Tab-separated table of N, CA and C in Angstrom:
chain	number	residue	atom	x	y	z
T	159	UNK	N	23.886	13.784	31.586
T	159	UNK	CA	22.474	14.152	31.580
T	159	UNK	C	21.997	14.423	30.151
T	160	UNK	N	22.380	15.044	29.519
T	160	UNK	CA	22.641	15.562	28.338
T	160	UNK	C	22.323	14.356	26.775
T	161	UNK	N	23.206	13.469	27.565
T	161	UNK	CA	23.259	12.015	26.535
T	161	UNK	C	22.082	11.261	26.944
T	162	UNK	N	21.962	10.991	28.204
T	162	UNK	CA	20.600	10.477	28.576
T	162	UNK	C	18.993	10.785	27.700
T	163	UNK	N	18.968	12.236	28.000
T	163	UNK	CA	17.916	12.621	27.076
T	163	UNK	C	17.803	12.741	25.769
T	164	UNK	N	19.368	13.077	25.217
T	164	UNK	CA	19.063	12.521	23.693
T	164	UNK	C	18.841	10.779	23.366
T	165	UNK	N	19.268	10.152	24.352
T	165	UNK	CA	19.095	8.791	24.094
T	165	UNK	C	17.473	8.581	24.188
T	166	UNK	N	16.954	8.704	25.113
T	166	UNK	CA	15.574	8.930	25.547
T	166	UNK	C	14.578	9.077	24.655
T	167	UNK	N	14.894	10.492	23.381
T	167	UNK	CA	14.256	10.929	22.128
T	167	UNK	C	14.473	10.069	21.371
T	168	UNK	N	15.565	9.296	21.185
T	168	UNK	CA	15.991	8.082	20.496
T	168	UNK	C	15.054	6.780	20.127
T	169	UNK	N	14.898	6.957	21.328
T	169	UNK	CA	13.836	5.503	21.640
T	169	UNK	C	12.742	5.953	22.041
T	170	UNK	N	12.168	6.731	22.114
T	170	UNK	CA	11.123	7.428	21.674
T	170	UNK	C	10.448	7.219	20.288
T	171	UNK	N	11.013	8.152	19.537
T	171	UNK	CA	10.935	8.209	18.047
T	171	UNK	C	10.754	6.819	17.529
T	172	UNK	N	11.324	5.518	18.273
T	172	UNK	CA	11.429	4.679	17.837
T	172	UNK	C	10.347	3.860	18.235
T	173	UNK	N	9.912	4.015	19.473
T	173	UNK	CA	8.380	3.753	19.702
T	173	UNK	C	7.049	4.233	18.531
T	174	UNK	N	7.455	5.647	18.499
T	174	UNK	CA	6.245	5.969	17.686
T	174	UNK	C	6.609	5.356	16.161
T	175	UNK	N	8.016	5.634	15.574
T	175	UNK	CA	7.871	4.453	14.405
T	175	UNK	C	7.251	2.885	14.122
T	176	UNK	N	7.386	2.405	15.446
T	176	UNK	CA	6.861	1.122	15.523
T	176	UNK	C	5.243	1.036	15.717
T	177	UNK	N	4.324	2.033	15.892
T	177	UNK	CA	3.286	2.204	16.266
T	177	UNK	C	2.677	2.792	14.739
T	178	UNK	N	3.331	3.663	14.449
T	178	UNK	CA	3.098	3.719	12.663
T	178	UNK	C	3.059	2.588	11.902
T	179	UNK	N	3.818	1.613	12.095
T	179	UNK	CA	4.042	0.650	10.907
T	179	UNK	C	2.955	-0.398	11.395
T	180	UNK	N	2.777	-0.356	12.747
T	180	UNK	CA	1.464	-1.221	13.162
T	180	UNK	C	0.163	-1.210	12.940
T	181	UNK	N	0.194	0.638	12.857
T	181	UNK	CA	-0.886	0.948	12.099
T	181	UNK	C	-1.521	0.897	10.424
T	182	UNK	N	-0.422	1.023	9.817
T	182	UNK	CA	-0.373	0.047	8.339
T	182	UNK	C	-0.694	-0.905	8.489
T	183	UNK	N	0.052	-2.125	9.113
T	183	UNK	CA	-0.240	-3.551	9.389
T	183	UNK	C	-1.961	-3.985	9.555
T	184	UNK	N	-2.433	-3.483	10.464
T	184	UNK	CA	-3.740	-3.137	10.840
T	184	UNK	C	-4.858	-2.808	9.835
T	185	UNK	N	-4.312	-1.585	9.175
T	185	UNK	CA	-5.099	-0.842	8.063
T	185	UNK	C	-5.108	-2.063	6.962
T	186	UNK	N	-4.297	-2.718	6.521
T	186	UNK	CA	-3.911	-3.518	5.079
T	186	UNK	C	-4.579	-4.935	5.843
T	187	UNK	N	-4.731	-5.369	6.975
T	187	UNK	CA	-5.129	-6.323	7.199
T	187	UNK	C	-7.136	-6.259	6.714
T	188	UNK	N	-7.379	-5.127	7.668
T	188	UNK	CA	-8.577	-4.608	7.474
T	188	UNK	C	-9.582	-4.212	6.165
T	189	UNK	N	-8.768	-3.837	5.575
T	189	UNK	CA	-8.946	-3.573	3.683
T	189	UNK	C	-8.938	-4.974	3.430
T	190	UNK	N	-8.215	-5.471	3.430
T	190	UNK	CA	-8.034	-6.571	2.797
T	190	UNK	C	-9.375	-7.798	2.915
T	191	UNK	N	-9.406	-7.948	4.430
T	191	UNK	CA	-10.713	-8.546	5.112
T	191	UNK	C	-12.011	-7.763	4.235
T	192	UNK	N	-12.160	-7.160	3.929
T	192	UNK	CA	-13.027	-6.005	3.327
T	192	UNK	C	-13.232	-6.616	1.918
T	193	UNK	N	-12.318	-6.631	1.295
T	193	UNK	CA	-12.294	-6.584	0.266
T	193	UNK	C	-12.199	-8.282	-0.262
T	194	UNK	N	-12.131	-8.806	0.570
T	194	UNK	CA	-12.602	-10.496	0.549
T	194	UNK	C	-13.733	-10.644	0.355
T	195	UNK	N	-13.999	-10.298	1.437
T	195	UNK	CA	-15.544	-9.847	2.118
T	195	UNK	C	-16.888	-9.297	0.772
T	196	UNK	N	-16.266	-8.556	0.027
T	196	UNK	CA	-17.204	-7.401	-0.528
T	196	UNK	C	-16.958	-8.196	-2.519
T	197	UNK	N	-15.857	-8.566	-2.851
T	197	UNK	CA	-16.093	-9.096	-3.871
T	197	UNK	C	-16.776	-10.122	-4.029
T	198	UNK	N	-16.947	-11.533	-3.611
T	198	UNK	CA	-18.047	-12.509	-4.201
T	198	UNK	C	-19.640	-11.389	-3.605
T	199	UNK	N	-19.745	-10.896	-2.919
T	199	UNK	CA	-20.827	-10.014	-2.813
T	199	UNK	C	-21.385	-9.258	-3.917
T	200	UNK	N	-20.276	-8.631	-4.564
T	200	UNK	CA	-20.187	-7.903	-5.994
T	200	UNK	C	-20.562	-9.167	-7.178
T	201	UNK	N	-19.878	-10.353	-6.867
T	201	UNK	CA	-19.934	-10.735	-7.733
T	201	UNK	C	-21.243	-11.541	-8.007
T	202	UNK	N	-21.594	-11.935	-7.128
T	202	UNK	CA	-23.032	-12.412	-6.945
T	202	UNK	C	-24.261	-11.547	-7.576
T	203	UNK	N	-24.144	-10.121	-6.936
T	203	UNK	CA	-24.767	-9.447	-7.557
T	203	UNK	C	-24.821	-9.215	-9.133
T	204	UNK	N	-23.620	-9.185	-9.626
T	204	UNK	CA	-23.612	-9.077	-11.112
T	204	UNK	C	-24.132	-9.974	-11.952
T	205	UNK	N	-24.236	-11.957	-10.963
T	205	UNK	CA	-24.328	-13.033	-11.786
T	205	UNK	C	-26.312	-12.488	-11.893
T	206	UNK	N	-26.481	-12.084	-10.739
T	206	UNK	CA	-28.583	-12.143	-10.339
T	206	UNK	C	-28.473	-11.309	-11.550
T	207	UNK	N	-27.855	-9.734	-11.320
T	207	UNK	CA	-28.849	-8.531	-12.613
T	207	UNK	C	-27.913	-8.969	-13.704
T	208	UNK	N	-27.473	-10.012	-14.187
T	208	UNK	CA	-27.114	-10.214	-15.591
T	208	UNK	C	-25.764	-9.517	-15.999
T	209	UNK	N	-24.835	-8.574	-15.205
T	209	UNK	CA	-23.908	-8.043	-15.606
T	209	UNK	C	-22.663	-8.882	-15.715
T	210	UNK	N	-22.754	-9.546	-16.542
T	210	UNK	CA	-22.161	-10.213	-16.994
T	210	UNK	C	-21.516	-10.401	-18.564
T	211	UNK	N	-20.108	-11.627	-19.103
T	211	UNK	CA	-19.854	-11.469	-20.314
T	211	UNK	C	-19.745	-12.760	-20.451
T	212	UNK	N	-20.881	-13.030	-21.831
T	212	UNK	CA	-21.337	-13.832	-21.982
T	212	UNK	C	-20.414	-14.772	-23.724
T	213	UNK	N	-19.942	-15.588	-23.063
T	213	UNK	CA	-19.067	-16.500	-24.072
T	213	UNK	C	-19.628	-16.580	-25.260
T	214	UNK	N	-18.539	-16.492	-26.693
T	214	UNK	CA	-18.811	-16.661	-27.769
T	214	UNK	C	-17.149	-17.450	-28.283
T	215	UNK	N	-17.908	-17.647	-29.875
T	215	UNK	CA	-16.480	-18.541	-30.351
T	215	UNK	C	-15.644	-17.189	-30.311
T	216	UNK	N	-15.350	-15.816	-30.319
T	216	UNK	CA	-14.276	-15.133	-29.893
T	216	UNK	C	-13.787	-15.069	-28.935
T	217	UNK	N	-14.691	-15.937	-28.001
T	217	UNK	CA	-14.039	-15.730	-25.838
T	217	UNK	C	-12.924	-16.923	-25.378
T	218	UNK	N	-12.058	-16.477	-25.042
T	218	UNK	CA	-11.456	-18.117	-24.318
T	218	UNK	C	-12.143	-18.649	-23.475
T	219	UNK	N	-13.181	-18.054	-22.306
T	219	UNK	CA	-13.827	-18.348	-21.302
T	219	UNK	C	-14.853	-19.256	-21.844
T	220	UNK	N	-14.692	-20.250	-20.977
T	220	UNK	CA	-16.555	-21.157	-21.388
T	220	UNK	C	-17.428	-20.887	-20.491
T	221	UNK	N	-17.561	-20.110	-18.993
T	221	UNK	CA	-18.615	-19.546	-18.117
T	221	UNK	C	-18.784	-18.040	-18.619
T	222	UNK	N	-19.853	-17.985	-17.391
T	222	UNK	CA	-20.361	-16.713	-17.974
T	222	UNK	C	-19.405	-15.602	-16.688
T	223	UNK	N	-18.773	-14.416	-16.909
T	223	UNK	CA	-17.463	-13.768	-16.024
T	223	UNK	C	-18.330	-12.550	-15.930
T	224	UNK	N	-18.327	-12.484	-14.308
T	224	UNK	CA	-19.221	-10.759	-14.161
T	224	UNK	C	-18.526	-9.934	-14.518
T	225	UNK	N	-19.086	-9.092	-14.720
T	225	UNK	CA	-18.253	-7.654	-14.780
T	225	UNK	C	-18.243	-6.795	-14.387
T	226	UNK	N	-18.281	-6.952	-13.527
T	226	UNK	CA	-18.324	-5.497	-11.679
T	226	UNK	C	-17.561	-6.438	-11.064
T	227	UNK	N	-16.063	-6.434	-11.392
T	227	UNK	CA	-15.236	-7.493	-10.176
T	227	UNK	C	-14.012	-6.333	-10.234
T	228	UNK	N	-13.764	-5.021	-10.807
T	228	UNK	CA	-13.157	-3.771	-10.131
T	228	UNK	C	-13.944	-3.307	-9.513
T	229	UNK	N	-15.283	-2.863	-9.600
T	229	UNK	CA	-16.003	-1.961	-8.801
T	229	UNK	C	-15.559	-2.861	-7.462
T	230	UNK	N	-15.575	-3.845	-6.965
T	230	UNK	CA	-15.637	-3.906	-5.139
T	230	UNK	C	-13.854	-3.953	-5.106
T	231	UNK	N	-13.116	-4.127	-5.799
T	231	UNK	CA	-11.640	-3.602	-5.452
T	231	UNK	C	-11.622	-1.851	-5.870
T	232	UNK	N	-12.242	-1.566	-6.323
T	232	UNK	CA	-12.139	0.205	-6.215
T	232	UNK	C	-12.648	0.646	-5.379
T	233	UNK	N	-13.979	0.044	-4.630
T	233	UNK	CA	-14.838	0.688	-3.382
T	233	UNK	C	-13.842	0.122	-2.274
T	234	UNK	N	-13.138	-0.710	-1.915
T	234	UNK	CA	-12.120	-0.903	-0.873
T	234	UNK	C	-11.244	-0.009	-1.248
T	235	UNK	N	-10.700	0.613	-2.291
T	235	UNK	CA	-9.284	0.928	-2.811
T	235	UNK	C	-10.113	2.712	-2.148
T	236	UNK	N	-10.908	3.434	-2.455
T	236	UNK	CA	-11.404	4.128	-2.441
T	236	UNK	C	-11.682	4.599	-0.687
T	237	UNK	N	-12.253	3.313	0.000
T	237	UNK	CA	-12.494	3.523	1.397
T	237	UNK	C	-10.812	3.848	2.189
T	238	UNK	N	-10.203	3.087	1.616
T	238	UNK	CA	-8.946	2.674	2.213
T	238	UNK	C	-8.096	4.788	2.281
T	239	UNK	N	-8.151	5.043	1.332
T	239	UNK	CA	-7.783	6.592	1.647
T	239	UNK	C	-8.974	7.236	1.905
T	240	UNK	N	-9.709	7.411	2.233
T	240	UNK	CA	-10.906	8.226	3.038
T	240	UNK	C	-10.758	7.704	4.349
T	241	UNK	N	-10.577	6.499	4.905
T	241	UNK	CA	-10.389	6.273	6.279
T	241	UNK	C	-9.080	6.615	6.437
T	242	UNK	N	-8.117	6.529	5.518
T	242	UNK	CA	-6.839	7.685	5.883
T	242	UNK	C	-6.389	8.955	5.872
């Protein structure tokens, strides 16, 4: 009887581990979708109000590269522990 129920807690514990790591799975899928989602959004915005860096003979770049393309990986990075 004894072994039964420690076996029981066994696989238990092991349920709720598997329900944790699903919930990561879930969470990182979700951020991620997010954060697909939310950068060309960002970045769009930066090309309309001009926030942008604009090529010279010191740039390797020949387009013009926004520059608010951390801000929408920090506003996911940011949501991601507040919804945790």
């Amino acid at each position: 009887m004894f072994f039964f129920c420690i076996k029981a807690q066994i696989i238990h514990l092991k349920q709720l581990h598997l329900l944790g790591s699903m919930e990561v799975i879930i969470r990182f899928i979700v951020f991620f979708a997010l954060s697909y989602v939310t950068i060309p959004v960002i970045r769009d915005f930066a090309i309309k109000r001009k926030f942008v860096d604009i090529p010279d003979h010191r740039k390797v770049h020949k387009t013009l590269i926004p520059a608010l393309g951390g801000v929408a990986v920090f506003i996911c990075f940011v949501l991601s522990f507040v919804y945790s």
